[in-house]
């Protein structure tokens, strides 16, 4: 799709075997076809002999798209029915579960690939190494240990954790995985089938897992899967109920806020410099204690050494003050304007040279225009002599259209270009733009986050120890005027606090100043500034 939008186009036709190769979701098929046609590329389905340039192609494309989509739905239903049969027969319908190993069940009456017997299913068998770890987790939670304590204990003992998802870099135990294990009835020999279903989000196109009604669930007793005794399972279930009653949604603070929770200004932008995790609110509820940012991997897993935290209000105050107040100091603005003006003048000289070299092109266009005018005169005389003729009128309209295009091109090439631009004009533009950004960042949280996302990609917070106390050194890409690929990074240091202390933050002077000029309009001016935020006890 991206190649079809380039100029010149690398191809004019997208050749597919049939419409199902384009997509099996009707809205996607029609949307892709419209986009390709708009950019001058047509789709041709060989099996159906469907040329999307034809007028009757859209109803046919819609019909084939509906059939392709229905085929996908029917296949999904057949696969689900087959998986249900395996699940009810005590087989594993798919996936790897911690505590078990997958053992294929071979059918000697059928031949599979590579000369081996065909696999008729997969059975789960308790793993001798992982099963004791499962018992240990259940026992620790039944004895009153929290999910975070269990995670840190297992990580400290070097117990191998389950394989992490692709978006995680660290393989370690975490509270969320332990929470799911404690609610997995497989460990007590009960398989609950058909709890969830996959549905496509029509807005994003992504498939999400959604719960099914409990009436659709199918429970199967499989004693061979049992790892946890009924007595231990009941103790864990009672502990889960006690924790649910004690820590309700309205009493939780920190990273377990009510509902969706308030969106903080820098949430999603802060990265831990030690482990690469996104820093979150790890302490405080804003009523009885201060809300603080910290590394969730250190707090929940204990595998990151970054135990420094900082109050949210101090972090936001200092970062906003640094971004809006110190980056556009007069000396830095003058330096940026000077470099920008130099490159602007260089670009204007190049444009002037191109205009001078295009003088011969203007002469050629004028000659072409005179030739077309002569043809128009000949056609007009023919019409006057022989009367109105459809062919002569059509030819006259074509000639007049070509003359109009030449007139437009000549008007553009002969238009006077006044690029006079003063340093003062640029300075006023930059200060005005800075005032707009500052106002947006100090407005409501949602509007400020949208403004911040246009200028800040991410801020990496690395803890550093100093004689005055712990600090955060912050580095990241900050494009104050929404710069492009040439934008330089910003280096900021931000005060933090230890886990067991309440720190006070002070702002000291700049550490460094540097600018990289950009040969682009003023919106692309990027700045680089060093700022130190120090935490004092």
Coordinates of C-alpha atoms in Angstrom, one line a residue:
X1 CA 0.0 0.0 0.0
X2 CA 2.8 2.4 0.8
X3 CA 4.5 1.6 -2.5
X4 CA 1.3 2.4 -4.4
X5 CA 1.3 5.9 -2.9
X6 CA 4.8 6.8 -4.1
X7 CA 5.6 8.8 -7.2
X8 CA 6.4 7.6 -9.7
X9 CA 4.4 4.5 -9.0
X10 CA 6.5 1.2 -9.2
X11 CA 3.4 -0.7 -10.6
X12 CA 0.0 0.0 -12.1
X13 CA -1.7 -3.3 -11.3
X14 CA -2.0 -5.5 -8.3
X15 CA -2.4 -9.1 -9.5
X16 CA -4.0 -11.6 -7.1
X17 CA -5.1 -15.2 -7.5
X18 CA -8.5 -14.4 -6.2
X19 CA -10.2 -11.7 -3.9
X20 CA -9.5 -13.8 -0.8
X21 CA -5.8 -13.1 -1.2
X22 CA -6.5 -9.4 -0.8
X23 CA -8.4 -9.8 2.4
X24 CA -11.1 -11.9 4.1
X25 CA -12.8 -9.0 5.8
X26 CA -15.2 -7.1 3.5
X27 CA -14.6 -3.6 4.9
X28 CA -10.9 -4.1 4.3
X29 CA -11.4 -5.3 0.8
X30 CA -13.5 -2.3 -0.3
X31 CA -11.2 0.2 1.6
X32 CA -8.0 -1.2 0.0
X33 CA -9.6 -1.2 -3.4
X34 CA -10.7 2.4 -3.1
X35 CA -7.3 3.5 -1.9
X36 CA -5.4 1.7 -4.7
X37 CA -7.8 3.1 -7.3
X38 CA -7.3 6.6 -6.0
X39 CA -3.6 6.3 -6.4
X40 CA -3.9 4.9 -9.9
X41 CA -3.5 1.2 -9.2
X42 CA -6.1 -1.3 -10.0
X43 CA -6.7 -4.8 -8.7
X44 CA -7.2 -7.8 -11.0
X45 CA -8.3 -11.2 -9.6
X46 CA -7.2 -13.9 -12.0
X47 CA -9.4 -16.8 -10.9
X48 CA -12.6 -14.6 -11.0
X49 CA -11.4 -12.5 -14.0
X50 CA -12.4 -9.5 -12.0
X51 CA -11.0 -6.1 -13.2
X52 CA -11.6 -3.5 -10.6
X53 CA -11.5 -0.7 -13.2
X54 CA -14.8 -1.8 -14.7
X55 CA -18.0 -0.2 -13.6
X56 CA -19.6 -3.5 -12.6
X57 CA -16.6 -4.6 -10.5
X58 CA -17.7 -3.1 -7.2
X59 CA -20.9 -5.2 -6.8
X60 CA -18.9 -8.3 -7.8
X61 CA -16.1 -7.4 -5.4
X62 CA -18.6 -7.0 -2.6
X63 CA -20.2 -10.4 -3.4
X64 CA -16.9 -12.2 -3.5
X65 CA -15.7 -10.4 -0.3
X66 CA -18.9 -11.6 1.5
X67 CA -18.2 -15.1 0.5
X68 CA -14.5 -14.9 1.5
X69 CA -15.5 -13.5 4.9
X70 CA -18.2 -16.2 5.4
X71 CA -15.6 -18.9 4.6
X72 CA -13.3 -17.6 7.3
X73 CA -16.2 -17.6 9.8
X74 CA -17.1 -21.2 8.9
X75 CA -13.5 -22.3 9.2
X76 CA -13.3 -20.7 12.7
X77 CA -16.4 -22.6 13.8
X78 CA -15.1 -25.9 12.6
X79 CA -11.7 -25.4 14.3
X80 CA -13.5 -24.4 17.6
X81 CA -15.7 -27.5 17.3
X82 CA -12.6 -29.7 16.8
X83 CA -10.8 -28.1 19.7
X84 CA -13.8 -28.6 21.9
X85 CA -13.8 -32.3 21.2
X86 CA -10.2 -32.6 22.1
X87 CA -10.7 -30.6 25.3
X88 CA -13.7 -32.8 26.4
X89 CA -11.5 -35.9 25.8
X90 CA -8.9 -34.6 28.2
X91 CA -6.5 -33.3 25.6
X92 CA -4.7 -30.0 25.6
X93 CA -6.3 -27.8 22.8
X94 CA -3.1 -25.7 22.6
X95 CA -0.6 -23.6 24.4
X96 CA 2.1 -24.2 27.0
X97 CA 1.1 -24.1 30.7
X98 CA 3.7 -23.7 33.4
X99 CA 3.9 -26.8 35.6
X100 CA 3.2 -29.2 32.7
X101 CA 4.9 -30.6 29.6
X102 CA 3.1 -31.3 26.4
X103 CA 3.2 -35.0 25.4
X104 CA 2.1 -35.8 21.8
X105 CA -0.3 -38.7 21.4
X106 CA 0.6 -40.7 18.3
X107 CA -1.8 -42.7 16.2
X108 CA 0.1 -45.8 14.7
X109 CA -2.7 -46.4 12.2
X110 CA -2.0 -43.2 10.4
X111 CA 1.2 -41.9 8.8
X112 CA 2.2 -38.3 9.4
X113 CA 5.1 -36.2 8.1
X114 CA 8.7 -37.4 7.8
X115 CA 7.6 -41.1 8.1
X116 CA 6.4 -40.8 11.7
X117 CA 3.1 -41.7 13.1
X118 CA 0.4 -39.0 12.9
X119 CA -0.3 -37.0 16.1
X120 CA -3.9 -37.3 17.2
X121 CA -3.6 -34.9 20.2
X122 CA -1.5 -33.5 23.0
X123 CA -1.8 -34.6 26.6
X124 CA -0.6 -32.5 29.6
X125 CA 1.6 -34.3 32.2
X126 CA 2.9 -32.6 35.4
X127 CA 6.6 -31.6 35.0
X128 CA 8.9 -32.9 37.7
X129 CA 10.8 -29.5 37.8
X130 CA 8.0 -27.0 37.5
X131 CA 5.2 -28.8 39.4
X132 CA 7.0 -28.2 42.9
X133 CA 7.3 -24.5 42.0
X134 CA 3.5 -24.3 41.5
X135 CA 3.0 -26.0 44.9
X136 CA 5.4 -23.5 46.5
X137 CA 3.5 -20.5 45.0
X138 CA 0.2 -21.7 46.2
X139 CA 1.5 -22.4 49.6
X140 CA 3.2 -19.0 50.0
X141 CA 0.0 -17.2 49.0
X142 CA -2.1 -19.3 51.3
X143 CA 0.3 -18.4 54.2
X144 CA -0.4 -14.7 53.6
X145 CA 2.4 -13.6 51.3
X146 CA 1.5 -10.9 48.7
X147 CA 1.9 -11.4 45.0
X148 CA 4.8 -8.9 44.9
X149 CA 6.6 -10.8 47.8
X150 CA 6.2 -14.1 46.0
X151 CA 7.6 -12.6 42.8
X152 CA 10.6 -11.1 44.5
X153 CA 11.3 -14.3 46.5
X154 CA 11.2 -16.5 43.4
X155 CA 13.4 -14.1 41.4
X156 CA 15.9 -13.8 44.3
X157 CA 16.2 -17.6 44.5
X158 CA 16.8 -17.8 40.8
X159 CA 13.7 -19.8 40.0
X160 CA 13.1 -19.9 36.2
X161 CA 10.0 -18.0 35.2
X162 CA 7.6 -18.8 32.4
X163 CA 8.6 -17.6 28.9
X164 CA 7.8 -13.8 28.7
X165 CA 5.7 -12.3 25.9
X166 CA 7.4 -10.7 23.0
X167 CA 7.0 -7.2 24.3
X168 CA 8.9 -7.9 27.5
X169 CA 12.7 -8.0 27.6
X170 CA 13.2 -9.5 31.1
X171 CA 12.3 -13.1 31.9
X172 CA 11.2 -12.8 35.6
X173 CA 8.3 -13.6 37.9
X174 CA 5.7 -10.8 38.1
X175 CA 2.5 -10.4 40.2
X176 CA 0.2 -10.6 37.2
X177 CA 1.4 -14.1 36.1
X178 CA 1.2 -15.4 39.7
X179 CA -2.3 -14.0 40.0
X180 CA -3.4 -15.9 36.9
X181 CA -1.8 -19.1 38.2
X182 CA -3.6 -18.9 41.5
X183 CA -6.9 -18.9 39.6
X184 CA -6.1 -21.6 37.1
X185 CA -8.2 -24.7 37.9
X186 CA -6.0 -26.9 35.8
X187 CA -3.7 -27.3 38.8
X188 CA -6.5 -29.0 40.7
X189 CA -7.4 -31.3 37.9
X190 CA -10.3 -29.3 36.4
X191 CA -10.3 -28.0 32.8
X192 CA -12.7 -25.1 32.1
X193 CA -13.3 -24.9 28.4
X194 CA -14.9 -22.1 26.4
X195 CA -14.4 -19.3 28.9
X196 CA -13.3 -16.7 26.3
X197 CA -13.6 -15.9 22.6
X198 CA -11.7 -13.9 20.1
X199 CA -13.4 -10.9 18.5
X200 CA -12.2 -8.3 16.0
X201 CA -12.2 -4.7 17.1
X202 CA -13.8 -2.9 14.2
X203 CA -12.0 0.4 15.0
X204 CA -8.4 -0.9 15.3
X205 CA -8.7 -4.2 13.4
X206 CA -7.0 -6.1 16.2
X207 CA -8.4 -9.3 17.8
X208 CA -9.1 -9.2 21.5
X209 CA -10.1 -11.9 24.0
X210 CA -13.5 -11.4 25.6
X211 CA -15.2 -13.5 28.3
X212 CA -18.1 -15.7 27.4
X213 CA -21.2 -16.2 29.6
X214 CA -20.6 -18.7 32.4
X215 CA -23.5 -20.7 31.0
X216 CA -21.3 -21.5 27.9
X217 CA -18.4 -22.9 30.1
X218 CA -17.7 -26.6 30.0
X219 CA -16.0 -28.2 33.0
X220 CA -14.1 -31.5 32.6
X221 CA -12.6 -33.5 35.5
X222 CA -9.0 -34.7 34.5
X223 CA -7.4 -36.2 37.6
X224 CA -4.1 -36.8 35.8
X225 CA -3.6 -33.0 35.7
X226 CA -3.8 -32.5 39.5
X227 CA -0.8 -30.8 41.1
X228 CA -2.6 -28.9 44.0
X229 CA -4.7 -30.6 46.6
X230 CA -8.3 -29.6 47.3
X231 CA -7.3 -28.4 50.8
X232 CA -4.6 -26.1 49.5
X233 CA -6.9 -24.8 46.7
X234 CA -9.6 -23.9 49.2
X235 CA -7.1 -22.1 51.4
X236 CA -5.9 -20.0 48.4
X237 CA -9.5 -19.3 47.3
X238 CA -10.3 -18.1 50.8
X239 CA -7.2 -15.8 50.8
X240 CA -8.2 -14.3 47.5
X241 CA -11.7 -13.5 48.8
X242 CA -10.2 -11.9 51.9
X243 CA -7.9 -9.7 49.8
X244 CA -10.8 -8.7 47.5
X245 CA -12.9 -7.6 50.5
X246 CA -10.0 -5.7 52.1
X247 CA -8.6 -4.0 49.0
X248 CA -11.7 -2.9 47.1
X249 CA -11.5 -0.8 44.0
X250 CA -12.4 2.4 46.0
X251 CA -9.6 1.9 48.6
X252 CA -6.7 1.1 46.3
X253 CA -4.2 3.8 45.4
X254 CA -1.0 3.9 43.4
X255 CA -1.1 1.7 40.3
X256 CA -4.4 0.1 41.3
X257 CA -6.6 3.2 41.1
X258 CA -10.4 3.2 40.7
X259 CA -11.6 2.1 37.3
X260 CA -9.5 3.4 34.4
X261 CA -7.8 5.8 36.7
X262 CA -6.6 9.4 36.2
X263 CA -4.2 10.0 33.3
X264 CA -1.1 11.7 34.6
X265 CA 0.8 14.2 32.4
X266 CA 4.0 12.1 31.9
X267 CA 2.5 8.6 32.1
X268 CA 3.8 6.5 29.2
X269 CA 6.7 8.9 28.5
X270 CA 9.0 7.9 31.4
X271 CA 11.4 4.9 30.9
X272 CA 13.6 3.3 33.5
X273 CA 17.2 3.7 32.5
X274 CA 18.2 0.4 34.3
X275 CA 15.8 -2.1 32.9
X276 CA 13.8 -0.3 30.2
X277 CA 10.4 -0.7 31.8
X278 CA 7.9 2.2 31.7
X279 CA 7.9 4.0 35.0
X280 CA 4.5 4.2 36.6
X281 CA 2.8 5.4 39.8
X282 CA 4.1 2.9 42.4
X283 CA 3.2 4.6 45.7
X284 CA 0.6 6.9 47.2
X285 CA -3.0 7.6 46.6
X286 CA -2.9 11.4 46.7
X287 CA -4.9 11.6 49.9
X288 CA -2.9 10.1 52.8
X289 CA 0.5 10.1 51.0
X290 CA 2.2 11.6 48.0
X291 CA 1.8 10.0 44.6
X292 CA 5.3 8.9 43.4
X293 CA 6.8 7.6 40.2
X294 CA 9.1 4.6 40.3
X295 CA 10.2 1.5 38.4
X296 CA 7.5 -1.2 38.5
X297 CA 10.0 -3.9 37.8
X298 CA 11.9 -3.1 41.0
X299 CA 8.7 -2.7 43.1
X300 CA 6.9 -5.9 41.8
X301 CA 9.7 -8.2 40.8
X302 CA 12.8 -7.1 42.5
X303 CA 15.0 -7.7 39.5
X304 CA 15.8 -4.0 38.8
X305 CA 18.2 -2.1 40.9
X306 CA 16.4 1.2 40.4
X307 CA 14.7 1.8 43.8
X308 CA 14.7 5.6 43.5
X309 CA 11.2 7.3 43.5
X310 CA 10.1 10.9 42.9
X311 CA 6.9 12.7 43.8
X312 CA 4.6 13.2 40.8
X313 CA 4.0 16.9 41.5
X314 CA 7.7 17.7 41.8
X315 CA 8.6 15.7 38.6
X316 CA 5.9 17.4 36.6
X317 CA 6.7 20.9 38.0
X318 CA 10.4 20.6 37.3
X319 CA 10.1 19.0 33.8
X320 CA 7.5 21.5 32.7
X321 CA 9.6 24.4 34.0
X322 CA 12.7 23.0 32.2
X323 CA 10.9 22.4 28.9
X324 CA 9.0 25.7 28.7
X325 CA 11.2 28.1 30.7
X326 CA 14.8 27.2 30.1
X327 CA 15.0 25.8 26.6
X328 CA 14.1 29.1 24.9
X329 CA 16.5 31.4 26.7
X330 CA 17.5 34.5 24.6
X331 CA 21.0 33.2 23.9
X332 CA 19.8 29.9 22.7
X333 CA 17.1 31.5 20.5
X334 CA 19.6 33.9 19.0
X335 CA 21.9 31.0 18.1
X336 CA 19.1 28.9 16.6
X337 CA 17.9 31.9 14.6
X338 CA 21.3 32.7 13.3
X339 CA 22.0 29.2 12.1
X340 CA 18.5 28.9 10.6
X341 CA 18.8 32.2 8.8
X342 CA 22.1 31.1 7.3
X343 CA 20.6 27.9 5.9
X344 CA 17.5 29.8 4.7
X345 CA 19.6 32.2 2.7
X346 CA 21.6 29.2 1.2
X347 CA 18.3 27.6 0.2
X348 CA 17.0 30.8 -1.4
X349 CA 20.2 31.1 -3.4
X350 CA 19.6 27.6 -4.7
X351 CA 16.0 28.5 -5.7
X352 CA 17.3 31.6 -7.5
X353 CA 19.8 29.6 -9.4
X354 CA 17.1 27.1 -10.4
X355 CA 14.9 30.0 -11.5
X356 CA 17.6 31.4 -13.7
X357 CA 18.3 27.9 -15.3
X358 CA 14.6 27.6 -16.0
X359 CA 14.5 30.7 -18.2
X360 CA 15.1 28.5 -21.3
X361 CA 12.0 26.5 -20.2
X362 CA 9.9 29.7 -20.2
X363 CA 10.9 30.5 -23.7
X364 CA 10.0 27.0 -24.9
X365 CA 6.6 27.2 -23.2
X366 CA 5.9 30.5 -24.8
X367 CA 6.8 29.0 -28.2
X368 CA 4.5 26.1 -27.6
X369 CA 1.7 28.5 -26.6
X370 CA 2.1 30.4 -29.9
X371 CA 1.9 27.1 -31.8
X372 CA -1.3 26.1 -30.1
X373 CA -2.8 29.6 -30.7
X374 CA -2.1 29.2 -34.4
X375 CA -3.9 25.8 -34.4
X376 CA -6.8 27.3 -32.6
X377 CA -7.0 30.0 -35.3
X378 CA -7.0 27.3 -38.0
X379 CA -9.8 25.4 -36.3
X380 CA -11.9 28.6 -35.8
X381 CA -11.6 29.4 -39.5
X382 CA -12.7 25.8 -40.4
X383 CA -15.7 26.2 -38.2
X384 CA -16.6 29.5 -39.8
X385 CA -16.2 28.1 -43.3
X386 CA -17.9 24.7 -42.9
X387 CA -20.2 25.2 -39.9
X388 CA -20.4 23.6 -36.5
X389 CA -18.9 20.1 -36.4
X390 CA -18.6 17.9 -33.3
X391 CA -15.1 16.8 -34.2
X392 CA -14.0 20.5 -34.7
X393 CA -15.6 21.6 -31.5
X394 CA -14.0 18.8 -29.6
X395 CA -10.6 19.6 -31.1
X396 CA -11.0 23.3 -30.2
X397 CA -11.9 22.4 -26.6
X398 CA -8.7 20.3 -26.3
X399 CA -6.5 23.0 -27.7
X400 CA -8.0 25.6 -25.4
X401 CA -7.5 23.4 -22.4
X402 CA -3.8 22.9 -23.2
X403 CA -3.4 26.7 -23.6
X404 CA -4.9 27.2 -20.2
X405 CA -2.5 24.7 -18.6
X406 CA 0.5 26.5 -20.3
X407 CA -0.8 29.9 -19.0
X408 CA -0.9 28.5 -15.5
X409 CA 2.6 27.2 -15.7
X410 CA 3.9 30.4 -17.1
X411 CA 2.1 32.4 -14.4
X412 CA 3.8 30.3 -11.7
X413 CA 7.3 30.6 -13.3
X414 CA 6.9 34.3 -13.8
X415 CA 5.5 35.1 -10.4
X416 CA 7.8 37.4 -8.4
X417 CA 9.3 35.7 -5.4
X418 CA 9.8 37.8 -2.3
X419 CA 11.6 35.8 0.4
X420 CA 12.6 38.8 2.5
X421 CA 12.5 37.6 6.1
X422 CA 14.1 39.2 9.0
X423 CA 15.6 37.7 12.2
X424 CA 13.1 39.6 14.2
X425 CA 10.2 38.0 12.3
X426 CA 11.6 34.6 13.1
X427 CA 12.2 35.5 16.7
X428 CA 8.6 36.6 17.2
X429 CA 7.4 33.4 15.5
X430 CA 9.5 31.2 17.9
X431 CA 8.4 33.1 21.0
X432 CA 4.8 32.9 19.9
X433 CA 5.0 29.2 19.3
X434 CA 6.7 28.7 22.7
X435 CA 3.9 30.5 24.4
X436 CA 1.3 28.3 22.8
X437 CA 3.2 25.1 23.8
X438 CA 3.6 26.4 27.4
X439 CA -0.1 27.2 27.6
X440 CA -1.1 23.8 26.4
X441 CA 1.2 22.0 28.8
X442 CA -0.3 23.9 31.8
X443 CA -3.9 23.2 30.7
X444 CA -6.0 20.1 31.3
X445 CA -4.2 16.8 31.5
X446 CA -5.6 15.2 28.3
X447 CA -4.9 18.3 26.2
X448 CA -1.4 18.6 27.7
X449 CA -0.7 15.0 27.0
X450 CA -1.7 15.4 23.3
X451 CA 0.5 18.5 23.0
X452 CA 3.4 16.7 24.8
X453 CA 3.1 13.6 22.5
X454 CA 3.8 15.9 19.5
X455 CA 7.1 17.1 21.0
X456 CA 8.4 14.3 23.3
X457 CA 8.9 10.7 22.3
X458 CA 10.2 9.4 25.6
X459 CA 12.3 10.4 28.6
X460 CA 14.7 7.9 30.1
X461 CA 15.3 8.3 33.8
X462 CA 18.6 6.9 35.1
X463 CA 19.3 7.0 38.9
X464 CA 22.6 8.6 39.9
X465 CA 24.0 9.0 43.4
X466 CA 25.5 12.3 44.4
X467 CA 26.8 13.8 47.7
X468 CA 23.6 15.8 47.9
X469 CA 21.4 12.8 47.4
X470 CA 20.0 10.6 44.6
X471 CA 19.0 12.2 41.3
X472 CA 17.5 11.1 38.0
X473 CA 19.4 11.9 34.9
X474 CA 16.8 12.2 32.1
X475 CA 17.6 11.9 28.4
X476 CA 15.3 11.7 25.5
X477 CA 14.2 13.1 22.2
X478 CA 12.4 16.4 22.6
X479 CA 11.4 18.4 19.5
X480 CA 10.1 21.7 20.8
X481 CA 8.7 22.7 17.4
X482 CA 7.7 19.3 16.2
X483 CA 10.9 18.7 14.4
X484 CA 11.5 15.9 12.0
X485 CA 14.2 13.3 11.7
X486 CA 17.1 15.7 12.2
X487 CA 16.0 16.8 15.7
X488 CA 18.6 16.5 18.4
X489 CA 18.0 14.9 21.8
X490 CA 17.5 16.7 25.1
X491 CA 19.4 15.8 28.3
X492 CA 17.8 16.7 31.6
X493 CA 18.6 15.6 35.1
X494 CA 15.7 15.2 37.5
X495 CA 15.7 14.9 41.3
X496 CA 14.5 11.7 42.8
X497 CA 14.1 10.2 46.3
X498 CA 14.9 7.0 48.0
X499 CA 12.2 4.6 48.8
X500 CA 12.3 5.2 52.5
X501 CA 12.7 9.0 52.4
X502 CA 10.7 12.1 51.6
X503 CA 12.8 14.4 49.4
X504 CA 12.6 18.0 48.5
X505 CA 13.5 19.0 44.9
X506 CA 15.4 22.1 43.9
X507 CA 16.3 23.3 40.4
X508 CA 19.9 24.3 39.6
X509 CA 21.4 25.9 36.5
X510 CA 21.9 24.4 33.1
X511 CA 24.5 21.8 32.5
X512 CA 25.1 22.2 28.8
X513 CA 23.9 24.1 25.7
X514 CA 24.0 22.9 22.1
X515 CA 21.9 23.3 19.0
X516 CA 21.8 21.6 15.7
X517 CA 20.6 23.8 12.9
X518 CA 18.0 22.4 10.5
X519 CA 17.4 23.5 6.9
X520 CA 13.6 23.5 7.3
X521 CA 10.8 25.9 8.1
X522 CA 10.7 27.4 11.6
X523 CA 8.4 24.6 12.8
X524 CA 11.3 22.2 12.6
X525 CA 13.7 24.1 14.8
X526 CA 14.8 21.6 17.5
X527 CA 16.7 22.5 20.7
X528 CA 18.9 20.6 23.1
X529 CA 19.3 21.7 26.7
X530 CA 20.8 20.3 29.8
X531 CA 18.8 20.8 33.1
X532 CA 19.5 19.4 36.5
X533 CA 16.7 18.5 39.0
X534 CA 18.1 17.6 42.4
X535 CA 16.5 15.9 45.3
X536 CA 17.4 17.0 48.8
X537 CA 16.6 15.3 52.0

